[in-house]
Structure formats: structure tokens, C-alpha cells
Short mmCIF file of C-alpha atoms in Angstrom, two decimals:
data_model
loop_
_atom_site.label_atom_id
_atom_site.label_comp_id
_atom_site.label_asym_id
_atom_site.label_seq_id
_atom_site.Cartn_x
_atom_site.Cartn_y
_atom_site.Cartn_z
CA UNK A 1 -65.17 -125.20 -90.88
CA UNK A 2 -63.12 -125.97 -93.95
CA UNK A 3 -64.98 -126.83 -97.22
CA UNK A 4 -62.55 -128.02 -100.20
CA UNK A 5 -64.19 -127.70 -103.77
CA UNK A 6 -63.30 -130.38 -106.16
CA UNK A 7 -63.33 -130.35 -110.10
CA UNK A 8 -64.18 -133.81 -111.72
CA UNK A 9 -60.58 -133.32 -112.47
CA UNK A 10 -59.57 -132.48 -109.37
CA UNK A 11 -60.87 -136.28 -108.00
CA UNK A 12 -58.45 -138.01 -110.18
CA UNK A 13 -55.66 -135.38 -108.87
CA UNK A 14 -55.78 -136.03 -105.08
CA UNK A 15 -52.12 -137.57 -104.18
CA UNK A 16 -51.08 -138.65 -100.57
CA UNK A 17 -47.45 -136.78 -99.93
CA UNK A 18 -44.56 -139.71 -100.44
CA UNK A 19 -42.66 -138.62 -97.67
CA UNK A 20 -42.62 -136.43 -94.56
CA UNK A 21 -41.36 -132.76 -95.55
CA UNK A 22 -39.25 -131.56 -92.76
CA UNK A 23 -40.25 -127.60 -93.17
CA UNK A 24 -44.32 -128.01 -92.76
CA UNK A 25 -43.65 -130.43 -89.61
CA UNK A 26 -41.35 -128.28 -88.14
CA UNK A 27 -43.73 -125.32 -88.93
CA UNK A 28 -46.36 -127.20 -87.20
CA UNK A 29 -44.41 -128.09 -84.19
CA UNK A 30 -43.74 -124.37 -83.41
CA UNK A 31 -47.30 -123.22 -84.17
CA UNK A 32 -47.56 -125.98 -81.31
CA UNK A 33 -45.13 -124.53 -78.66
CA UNK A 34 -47.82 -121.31 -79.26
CA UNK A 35 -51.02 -123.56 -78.06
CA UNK A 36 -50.74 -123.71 -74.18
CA UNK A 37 -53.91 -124.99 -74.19
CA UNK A 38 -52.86 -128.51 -75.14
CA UNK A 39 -51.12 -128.89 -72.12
CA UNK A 40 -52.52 -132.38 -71.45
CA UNK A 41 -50.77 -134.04 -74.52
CA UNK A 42 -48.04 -131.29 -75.14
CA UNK A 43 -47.15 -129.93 -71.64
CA UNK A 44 -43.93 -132.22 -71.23
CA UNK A 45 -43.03 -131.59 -74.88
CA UNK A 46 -43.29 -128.41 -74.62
CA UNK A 47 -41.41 -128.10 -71.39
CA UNK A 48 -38.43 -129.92 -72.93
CA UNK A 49 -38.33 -127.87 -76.01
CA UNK A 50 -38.72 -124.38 -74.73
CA UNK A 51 -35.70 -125.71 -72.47
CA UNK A 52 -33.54 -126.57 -75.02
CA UNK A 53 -34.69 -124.49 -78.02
CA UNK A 54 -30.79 -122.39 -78.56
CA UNK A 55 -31.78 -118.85 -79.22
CA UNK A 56 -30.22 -119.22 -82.61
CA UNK A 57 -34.31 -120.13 -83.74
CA UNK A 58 -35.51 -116.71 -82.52
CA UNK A 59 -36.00 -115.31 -85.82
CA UNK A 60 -38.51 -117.88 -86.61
CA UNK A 61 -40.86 -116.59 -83.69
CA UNK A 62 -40.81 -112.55 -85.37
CA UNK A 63 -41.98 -114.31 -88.82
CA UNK A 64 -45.13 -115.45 -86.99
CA UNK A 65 -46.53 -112.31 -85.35
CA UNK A 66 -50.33 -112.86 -84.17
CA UNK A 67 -49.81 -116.62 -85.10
CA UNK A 68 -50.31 -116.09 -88.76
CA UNK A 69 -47.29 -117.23 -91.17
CA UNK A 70 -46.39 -115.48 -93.83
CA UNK A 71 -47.11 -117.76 -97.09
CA UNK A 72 -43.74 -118.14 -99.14
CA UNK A 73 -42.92 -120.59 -95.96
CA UNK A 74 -45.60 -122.83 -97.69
CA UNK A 75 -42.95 -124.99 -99.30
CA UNK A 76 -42.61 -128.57 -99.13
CA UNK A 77 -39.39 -130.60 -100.45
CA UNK A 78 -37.44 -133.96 -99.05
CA UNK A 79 -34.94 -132.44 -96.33
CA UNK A 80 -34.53 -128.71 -95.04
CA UNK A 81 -31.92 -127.78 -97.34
CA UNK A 82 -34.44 -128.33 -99.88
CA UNK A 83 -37.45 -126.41 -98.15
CA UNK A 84 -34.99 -123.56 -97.19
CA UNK A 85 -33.93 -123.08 -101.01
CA UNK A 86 -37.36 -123.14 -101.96
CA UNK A 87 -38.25 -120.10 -99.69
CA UNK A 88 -35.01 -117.96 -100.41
CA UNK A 89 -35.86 -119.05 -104.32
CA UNK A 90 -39.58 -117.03 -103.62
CA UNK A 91 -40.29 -114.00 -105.27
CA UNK A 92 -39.06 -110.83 -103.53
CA UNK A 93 -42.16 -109.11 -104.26
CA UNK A 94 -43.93 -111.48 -102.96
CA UNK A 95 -41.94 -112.05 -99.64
CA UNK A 96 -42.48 -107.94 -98.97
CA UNK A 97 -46.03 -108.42 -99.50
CA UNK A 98 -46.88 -111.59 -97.18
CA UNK A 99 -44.66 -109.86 -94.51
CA UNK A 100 -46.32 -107.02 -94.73
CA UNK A 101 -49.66 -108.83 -94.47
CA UNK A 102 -48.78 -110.94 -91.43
CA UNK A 103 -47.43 -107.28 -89.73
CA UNK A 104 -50.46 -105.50 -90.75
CA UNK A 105 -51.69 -103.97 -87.04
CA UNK A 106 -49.14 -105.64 -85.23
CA UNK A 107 -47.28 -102.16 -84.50
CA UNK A 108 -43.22 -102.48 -84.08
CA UNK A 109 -41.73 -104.25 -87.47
CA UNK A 110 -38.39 -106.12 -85.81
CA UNK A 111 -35.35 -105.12 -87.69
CA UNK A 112 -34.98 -108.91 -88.49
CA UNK A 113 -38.25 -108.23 -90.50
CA UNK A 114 -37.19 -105.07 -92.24
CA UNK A 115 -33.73 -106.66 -93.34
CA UNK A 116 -36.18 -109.45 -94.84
CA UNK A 117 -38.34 -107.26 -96.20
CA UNK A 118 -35.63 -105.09 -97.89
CA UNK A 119 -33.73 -108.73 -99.56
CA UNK A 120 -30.77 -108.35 -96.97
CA UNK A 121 -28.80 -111.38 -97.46
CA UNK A 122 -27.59 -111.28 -94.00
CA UNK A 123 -30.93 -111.85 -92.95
CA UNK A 124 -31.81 -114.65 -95.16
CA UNK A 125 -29.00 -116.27 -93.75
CA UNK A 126 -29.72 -115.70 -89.90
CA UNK A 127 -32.92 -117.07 -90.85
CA UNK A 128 -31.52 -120.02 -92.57
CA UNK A 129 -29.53 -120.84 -89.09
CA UNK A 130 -32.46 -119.98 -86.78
CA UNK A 131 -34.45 -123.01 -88.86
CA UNK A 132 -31.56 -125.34 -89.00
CA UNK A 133 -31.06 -124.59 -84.84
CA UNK A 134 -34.76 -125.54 -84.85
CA UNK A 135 -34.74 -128.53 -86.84
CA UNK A 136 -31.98 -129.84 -85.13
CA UNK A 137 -33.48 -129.89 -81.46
CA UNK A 138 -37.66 -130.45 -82.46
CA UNK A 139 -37.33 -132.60 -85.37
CA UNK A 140 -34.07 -134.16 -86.29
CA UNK A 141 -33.53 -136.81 -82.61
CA UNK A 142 -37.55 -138.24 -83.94
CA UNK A 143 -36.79 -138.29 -87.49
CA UNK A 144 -36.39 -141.48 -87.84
CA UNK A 145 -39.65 -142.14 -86.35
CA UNK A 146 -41.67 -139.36 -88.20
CA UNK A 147 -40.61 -141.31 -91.25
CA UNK A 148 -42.31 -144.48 -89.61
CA UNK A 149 -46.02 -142.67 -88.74
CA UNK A 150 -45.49 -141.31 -92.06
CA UNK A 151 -45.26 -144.30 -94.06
CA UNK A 152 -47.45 -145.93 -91.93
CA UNK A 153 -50.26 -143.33 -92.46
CA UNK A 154 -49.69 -143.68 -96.17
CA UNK A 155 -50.39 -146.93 -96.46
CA UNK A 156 -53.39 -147.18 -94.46
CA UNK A 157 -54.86 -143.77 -96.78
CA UNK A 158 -53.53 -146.54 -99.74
CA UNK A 159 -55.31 -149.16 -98.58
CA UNK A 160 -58.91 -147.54 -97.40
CA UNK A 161 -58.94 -145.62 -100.98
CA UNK A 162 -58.24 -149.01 -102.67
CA UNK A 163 -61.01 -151.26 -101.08
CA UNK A 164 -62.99 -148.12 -100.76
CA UNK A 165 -62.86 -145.35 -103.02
CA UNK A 166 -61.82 -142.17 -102.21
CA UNK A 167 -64.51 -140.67 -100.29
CA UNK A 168 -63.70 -143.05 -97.85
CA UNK A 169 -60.46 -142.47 -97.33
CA UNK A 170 -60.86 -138.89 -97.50
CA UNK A 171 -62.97 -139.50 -94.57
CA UNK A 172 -60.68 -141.83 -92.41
CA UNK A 173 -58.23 -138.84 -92.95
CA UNK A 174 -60.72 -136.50 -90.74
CA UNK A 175 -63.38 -138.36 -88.84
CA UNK A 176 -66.34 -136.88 -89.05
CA UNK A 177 -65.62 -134.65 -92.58
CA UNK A 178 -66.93 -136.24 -95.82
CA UNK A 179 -66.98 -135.66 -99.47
CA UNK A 180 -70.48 -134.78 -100.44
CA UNK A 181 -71.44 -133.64 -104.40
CA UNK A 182 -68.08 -132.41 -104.83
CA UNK A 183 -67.16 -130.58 -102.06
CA UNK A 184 -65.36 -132.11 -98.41
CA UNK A 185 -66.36 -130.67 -95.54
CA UNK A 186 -64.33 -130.48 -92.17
CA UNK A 187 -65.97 -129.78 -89.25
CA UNK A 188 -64.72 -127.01 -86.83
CA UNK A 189 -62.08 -127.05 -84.50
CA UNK A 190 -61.67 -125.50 -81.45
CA UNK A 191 -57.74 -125.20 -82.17
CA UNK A 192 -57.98 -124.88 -85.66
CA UNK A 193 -55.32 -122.50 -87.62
CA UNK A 194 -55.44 -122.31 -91.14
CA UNK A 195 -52.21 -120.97 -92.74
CA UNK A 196 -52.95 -118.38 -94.97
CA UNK A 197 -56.78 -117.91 -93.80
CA UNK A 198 -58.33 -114.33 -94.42
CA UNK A 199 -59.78 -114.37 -90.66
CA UNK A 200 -60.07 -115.72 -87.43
CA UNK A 201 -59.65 -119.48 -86.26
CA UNK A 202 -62.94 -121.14 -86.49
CA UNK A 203 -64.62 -119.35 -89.50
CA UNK A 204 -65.49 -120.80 -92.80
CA UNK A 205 -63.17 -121.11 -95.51
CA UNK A 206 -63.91 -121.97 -98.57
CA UNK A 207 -60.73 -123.69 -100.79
CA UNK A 208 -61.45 -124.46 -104.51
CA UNK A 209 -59.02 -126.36 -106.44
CA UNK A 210 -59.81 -125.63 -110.49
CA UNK A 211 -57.65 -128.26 -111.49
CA UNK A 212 -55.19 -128.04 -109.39
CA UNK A 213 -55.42 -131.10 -107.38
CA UNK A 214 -54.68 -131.86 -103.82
CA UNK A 215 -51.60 -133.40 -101.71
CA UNK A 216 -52.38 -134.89 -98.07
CA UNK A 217 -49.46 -134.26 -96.01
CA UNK A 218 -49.83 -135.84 -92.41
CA UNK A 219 -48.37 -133.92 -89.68
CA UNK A 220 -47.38 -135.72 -86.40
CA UNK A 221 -46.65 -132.48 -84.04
CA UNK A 222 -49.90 -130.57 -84.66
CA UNK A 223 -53.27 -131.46 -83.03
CA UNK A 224 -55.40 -128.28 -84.11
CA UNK A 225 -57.11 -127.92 -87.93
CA UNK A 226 -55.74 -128.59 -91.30
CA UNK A 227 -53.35 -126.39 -92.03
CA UNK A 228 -53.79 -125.15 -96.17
CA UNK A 229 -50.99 -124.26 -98.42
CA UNK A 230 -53.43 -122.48 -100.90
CA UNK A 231 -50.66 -120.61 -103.57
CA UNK A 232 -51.47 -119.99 -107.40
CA UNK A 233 -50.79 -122.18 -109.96
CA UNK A 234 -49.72 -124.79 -107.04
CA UNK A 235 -51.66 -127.96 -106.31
CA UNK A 236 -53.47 -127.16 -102.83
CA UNK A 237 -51.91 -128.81 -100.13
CA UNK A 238 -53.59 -129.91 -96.67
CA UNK A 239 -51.43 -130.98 -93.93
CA UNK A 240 -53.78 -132.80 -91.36
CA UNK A 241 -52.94 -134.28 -87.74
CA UNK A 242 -51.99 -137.77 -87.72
CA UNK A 243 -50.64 -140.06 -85.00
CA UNK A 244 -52.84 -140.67 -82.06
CA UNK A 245 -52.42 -136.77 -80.74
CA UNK A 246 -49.40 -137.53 -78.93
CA UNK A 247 -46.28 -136.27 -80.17
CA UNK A 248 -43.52 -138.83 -81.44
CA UNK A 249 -40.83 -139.13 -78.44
CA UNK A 250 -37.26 -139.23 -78.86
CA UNK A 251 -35.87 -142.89 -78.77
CA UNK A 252 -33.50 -143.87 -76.05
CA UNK A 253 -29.85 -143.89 -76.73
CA UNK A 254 -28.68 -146.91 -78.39
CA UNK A 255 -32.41 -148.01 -78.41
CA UNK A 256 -32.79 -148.31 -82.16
CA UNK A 257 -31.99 -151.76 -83.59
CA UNK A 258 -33.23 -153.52 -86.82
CA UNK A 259 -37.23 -152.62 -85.99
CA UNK A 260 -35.88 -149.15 -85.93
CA UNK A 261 -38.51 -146.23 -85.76
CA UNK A 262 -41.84 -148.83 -85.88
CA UNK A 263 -40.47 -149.77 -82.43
CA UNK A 264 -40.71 -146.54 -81.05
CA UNK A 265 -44.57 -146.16 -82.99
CA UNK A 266 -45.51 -149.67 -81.88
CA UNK A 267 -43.59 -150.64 -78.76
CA UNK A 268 -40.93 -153.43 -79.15
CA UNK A 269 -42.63 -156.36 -77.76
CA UNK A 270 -45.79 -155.69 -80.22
CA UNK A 271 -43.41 -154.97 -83.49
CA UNK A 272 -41.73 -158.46 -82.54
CA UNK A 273 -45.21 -159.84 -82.17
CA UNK A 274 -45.92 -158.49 -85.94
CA UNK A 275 -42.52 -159.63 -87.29
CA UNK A 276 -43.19 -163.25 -85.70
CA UNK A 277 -46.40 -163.92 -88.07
CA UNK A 278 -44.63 -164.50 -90.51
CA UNK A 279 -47.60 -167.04 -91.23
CA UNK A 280 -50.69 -167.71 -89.41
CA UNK A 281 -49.72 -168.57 -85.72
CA UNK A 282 -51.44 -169.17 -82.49
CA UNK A 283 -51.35 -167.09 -79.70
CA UNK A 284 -49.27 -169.78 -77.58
CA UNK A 285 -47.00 -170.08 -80.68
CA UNK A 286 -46.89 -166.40 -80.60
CA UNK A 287 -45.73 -166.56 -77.34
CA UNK A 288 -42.96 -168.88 -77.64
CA UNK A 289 -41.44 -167.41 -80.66
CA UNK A 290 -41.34 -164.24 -78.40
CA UNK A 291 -40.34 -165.29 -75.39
CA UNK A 292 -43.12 -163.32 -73.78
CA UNK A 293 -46.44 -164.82 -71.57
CA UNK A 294 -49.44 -166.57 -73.33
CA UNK A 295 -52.37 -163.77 -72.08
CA UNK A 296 -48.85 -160.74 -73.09
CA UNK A 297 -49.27 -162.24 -76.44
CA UNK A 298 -52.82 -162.18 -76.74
CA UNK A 299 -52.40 -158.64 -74.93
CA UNK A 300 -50.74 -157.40 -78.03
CA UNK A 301 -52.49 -159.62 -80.40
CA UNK A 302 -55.79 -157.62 -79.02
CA UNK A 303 -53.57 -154.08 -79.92
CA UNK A 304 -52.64 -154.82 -83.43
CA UNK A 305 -56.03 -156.49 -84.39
CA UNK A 306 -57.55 -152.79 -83.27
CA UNK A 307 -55.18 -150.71 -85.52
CA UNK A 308 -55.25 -153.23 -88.26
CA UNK A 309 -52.35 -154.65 -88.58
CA UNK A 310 -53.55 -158.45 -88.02
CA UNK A 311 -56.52 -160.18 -88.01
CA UNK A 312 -57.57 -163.16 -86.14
CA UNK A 313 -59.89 -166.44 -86.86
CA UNK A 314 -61.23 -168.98 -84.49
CA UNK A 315 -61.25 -172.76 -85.37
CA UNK A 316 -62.34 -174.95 -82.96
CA UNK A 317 -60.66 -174.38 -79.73
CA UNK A 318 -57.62 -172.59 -81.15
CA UNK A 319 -57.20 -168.98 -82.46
CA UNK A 320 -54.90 -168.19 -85.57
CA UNK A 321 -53.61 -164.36 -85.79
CA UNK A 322 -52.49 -163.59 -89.09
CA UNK A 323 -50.84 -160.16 -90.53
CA UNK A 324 -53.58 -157.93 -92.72
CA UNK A 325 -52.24 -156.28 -95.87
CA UNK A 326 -51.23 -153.48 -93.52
CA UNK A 327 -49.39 -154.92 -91.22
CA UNK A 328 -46.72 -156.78 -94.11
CA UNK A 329 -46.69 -153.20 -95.80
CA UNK A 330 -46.02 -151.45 -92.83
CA UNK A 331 -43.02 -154.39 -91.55
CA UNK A 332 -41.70 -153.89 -95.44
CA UNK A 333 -41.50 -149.99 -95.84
CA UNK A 334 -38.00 -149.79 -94.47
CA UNK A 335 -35.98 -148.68 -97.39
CA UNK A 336 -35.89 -144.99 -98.06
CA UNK A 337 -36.27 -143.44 -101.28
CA UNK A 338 -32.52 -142.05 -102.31
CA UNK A 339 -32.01 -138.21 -101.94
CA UNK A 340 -32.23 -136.06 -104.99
CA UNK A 341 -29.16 -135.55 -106.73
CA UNK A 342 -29.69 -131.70 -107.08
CA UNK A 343 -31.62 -128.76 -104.94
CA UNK A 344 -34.80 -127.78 -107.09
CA UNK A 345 -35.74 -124.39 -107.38
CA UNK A 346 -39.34 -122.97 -107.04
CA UNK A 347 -41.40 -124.17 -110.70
CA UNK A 348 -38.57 -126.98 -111.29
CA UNK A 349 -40.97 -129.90 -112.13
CA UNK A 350 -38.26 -132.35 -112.24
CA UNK A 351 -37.61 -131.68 -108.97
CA UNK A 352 -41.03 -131.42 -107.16
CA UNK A 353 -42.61 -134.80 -106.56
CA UNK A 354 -45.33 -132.61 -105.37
CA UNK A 355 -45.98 -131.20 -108.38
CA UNK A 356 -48.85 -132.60 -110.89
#
């Protein structure tokens, strides 16, 4: 169980991550190619990636001995460049002491490790390929649609908080936590790994925030606990599993056309569906606009009224289907917010959007 402690301050200081940050998904994603046991939604996944992974990404896999991570990898920013210069920017002391943390009992320190531990820039820079080699075959062919289920998830955290307050939407984040006198509660989980936890998978933590406040970062590759970015003088951040439990699948070549990664998320008939309603429409106008089948259309109609994305009235004989506030944010969160102009550093304000 995970119980977050909240400040009054702290509840104005809650903030929902802007964008996906490439280093905690990929970090996820490889604590996930570690959990054979989720062979029923992972297997094929990864199958593919174990494959395919080059061996350039090896020195990732000595950084996580036992499973546990050492914490200067807790770093967020917009692409990898940016993650990766927040990690070499980490204190040295502070590198030796996480690694020797996570190598604590574990026997056999790799000479990778050592070359870390001692500042080596060699090393830094082996390690700075083996995440780009990584990045390049888990994350970079489903970008594109991580940004989708990203954007996608913010809104609907947007929308729940605005109607209905923040407890709420704390809870749609985890079903079955909630926010009680201060304090949100997660239940257990089975596969739960909590970055940075003094102790075993399943036990209590206890995360207080003093002021710091809190950033929900979604993570589509991950199906276990939250995983907690708990460092001093940082805001706390919780990266949670999003997305249905299935991991995003790499579109076919040449697939992706002006619906881009929501058809991938949605299916391509359904996002044409959502585009069509571009005012109230019935389900055989639906259909035509579509080219699809009258009982396809209400097929779909029936799949976006259960996620949200439309809603649908009955007057007299006819039904109208209409997009929900959702849906039209969702079709209109295309454009991408431009790159920084420079790298920021570790404590560069200006250039953490994370950063309170």
C-alpha cells in the first residue's frame, strides 16, 4: 500500500505532467521486460523486444540489480537528450551513494558500475548510448502514439477534477484509492515496485509532501504500482499505469495519416466516427458520412459513448450522438508544444516545467 500525505498547500500544488517524459516510460518499459508474470498482456511485447533489443542497452540492465533503480535516474524532461543531461548533471556524491545502495548484497560490482561509480566519462557515455539504443527500439516507433494516450489521459484527469474536485480525479487516476483527511491511499498490488522504496514490493510506504506538491505522470508500458520519484527539495512525482493494460503497438508502415496516433489508440473507423460529429448526427447519418454499415456505426457509437467521448439522446424514434467535452479536446490536441530552445540543467527553473 502507498499512502501520500498532503499539506493544505500541497492540494493546491498537485499538477498533471504536460507531456510524456521519454526517460520514466522507458524506465518503466524495462522494469516491464523484468515481470514475466504479465505474460498474458506483455508476452508478445516482450518477445519482440528481447528480440530486437541491440546489446548496445546492456548497461542499463547492471544499473538495476535486484530490480531496484538507483535514484538520480528519477529525472523527467521533454526528450532523452534532456533526461540524459539531467542524470550526468546529478551530483557525483550522490550517484556513488545510490549505486552503492542498489549493490548493497548483490555481491560482484560490474566494472560498468565501478567506472560509474568512480565519474569515468567513458562510462557515462556507454551509458548514454545503451539508453539511446533503448529508446530507439521500445519507445521511439510508438512515440507518436504515447503522445496520444498521454494527452488523452490529461484531459480526462482535466475534466473529472473540473466537474469534480480533486478527490475525484485523484481517484479515477487509481480505482479503488481515495483521498481521505489529507492523506490518498493506494491499495496494494501484487506487481507493485516502488522506485526508491526502503523494502520489499507490497509493504507500506508512507510519502509526505511538506509543500512540495505532486506531478501525475501516466505511464503506458507499466501495469504494476505507482512508481515514486521521492528526491529532496523536488516536487514528488507519481508515475501511475494508464492505457487499458495493454501496451501501445507500433503502427503499420505508412499507416499514419491526418488522425495520426488517436488512430492507432482508437481504431480508424471509430476516430472517423468521432471526427464525423462534427454536430449532433444520427446513427444512419453517421453511417453515411462514413461509408460504414448502420448497426458498425452504432457498434462504435456504443464504444465511444463507454469511454466518454460522445454522448447520445433519444427523441422520438431517432437517436442523436453528439461529441462530450472530451471527445472535441481529445480530436483538437494535435499540435505539440515546441521543443525548448536550450538543455536545462538539474535546479534550472526556467527549464523544468515540472518544477513548482
Amino acid at each position: 500500500m502507498l499512502r501520500v500525505h498532503f499539506t493544505a498547500g500541497d492540494m493546491t500544488r498537485v499538477r498533471f505532467a504536460p507531456r510524456p517524459s521519454p526517460v520514466p516510460e522507458l524506465h518503466a518499459a524495462l522494469l516491464m521486460l523484468g515481470a514475466p508474470h504479465e505474460e498474458l498482456f506483455f508476452g508478445r511485447w516482450r518477445g519482440r523486444l528481447l528480440r530486437t533489443l541491440p546489446g548496445a542497452a546492456e548497461p542499463l540492465a547492471e544499473l538495476v540489480p535486484g530490480g531496484t533503480a538507483p535514484r538520480f535516474l528519477d529525472v523527467l524532461g521533454g526528450t532523452r537528450e534532456e533526461g540524459f543531461a539531467l542524470i550526468r548533471a546529478t551530483r557525483p556524491g550522490f550517484v556513488r551513494s545510490e549505486l552503492e545502495r542498489v549493490y548493497a548484497g548483490q555481491g560482484r560490482v560490474p566494472p560498468r558500475i565501478r567506472a560509474l561509480h568512480d565519474g569515468d566519462a567513458a562510462a557515462w557515455g556507454a551509458l548514454d548510448r545503451a539508453q539511446r539504443a533503448a529508446y530507439e527500439t521500445v519507445l521511439a516507433p510508438v512515440w507518436p502514439l504515447v503522445q496520444d494516450l498521454h494527452r488523452a489521459e490529461f484531459t480526462r484527469y482535466a475534466l473529472t477534477a473540473a466537474e469534480r474536485g480533486l478527490a475525484a480525479a485523484l481517484g479515477a487516476v487509481a480505482p479503488g484509492s481515495r483521498l481521505r483527511d489529507g492523506v490518498w491511499e493506494w491499495p496494494a498490488s501484487p506487481t507493485a515496485r516502488e522506485v526508491g522504496a526502503a523494502g520489499e514490493a507490497g509493504e507500506a510506504r508512507e510519502v509526505r509532501l511538506d509543500g512540495r506538491g505532486l506531478v501525475l505522470l501516466p505511464t503506458f508500458h507499466w501495469r504494476g504500482g505507482p512508481l515514486v520519484q521521492d528526491l529532496p527539495d523536488r516536487p514528488v512525482v507519481l508515475t501511475y499505469p494508464a492505457g487499458g493494460g495493454v501496451p501501445p503497438v507500433p503502427e503499420p508502415r505508412g499507416a499514419r495519416g491526418g488522425t495520426g496516433g488517436l488512430s492507432a489508440a482508437l481504431g480508424r473507423t471509430r476516430t472517423e466516427v468521432l471526427r464525423a460529429l462534427t454536430e449532433p448526427r444520427t446513427t444512419t447519418e453517421l453511417a453515411r458520412r462514413t461509408g460504414i454499415s448502420n448497426a458498425t456505426a452504432s457498434a462504435h457509437a456504443t464504444a465511444l459513448r463507454a469511454a466518454g467521448l460522445i454522448t447520445t439522446t433519444r427523441t422520438g424514434r431517432s437517436v442523436h450522438h453528439e461529441r462530450t467535452p472530451l471527445g472535441a479536446l481529445l480530436l483538437a490536441g494535435g499540435a505539440e508544444r515546441p521543443a525548448p530552445s536550450r538543455t536545462p540543467v538539474v535546479g534550472d527553473e526556467a527549464g523544468d516545467p515540472y518544477r513548482p
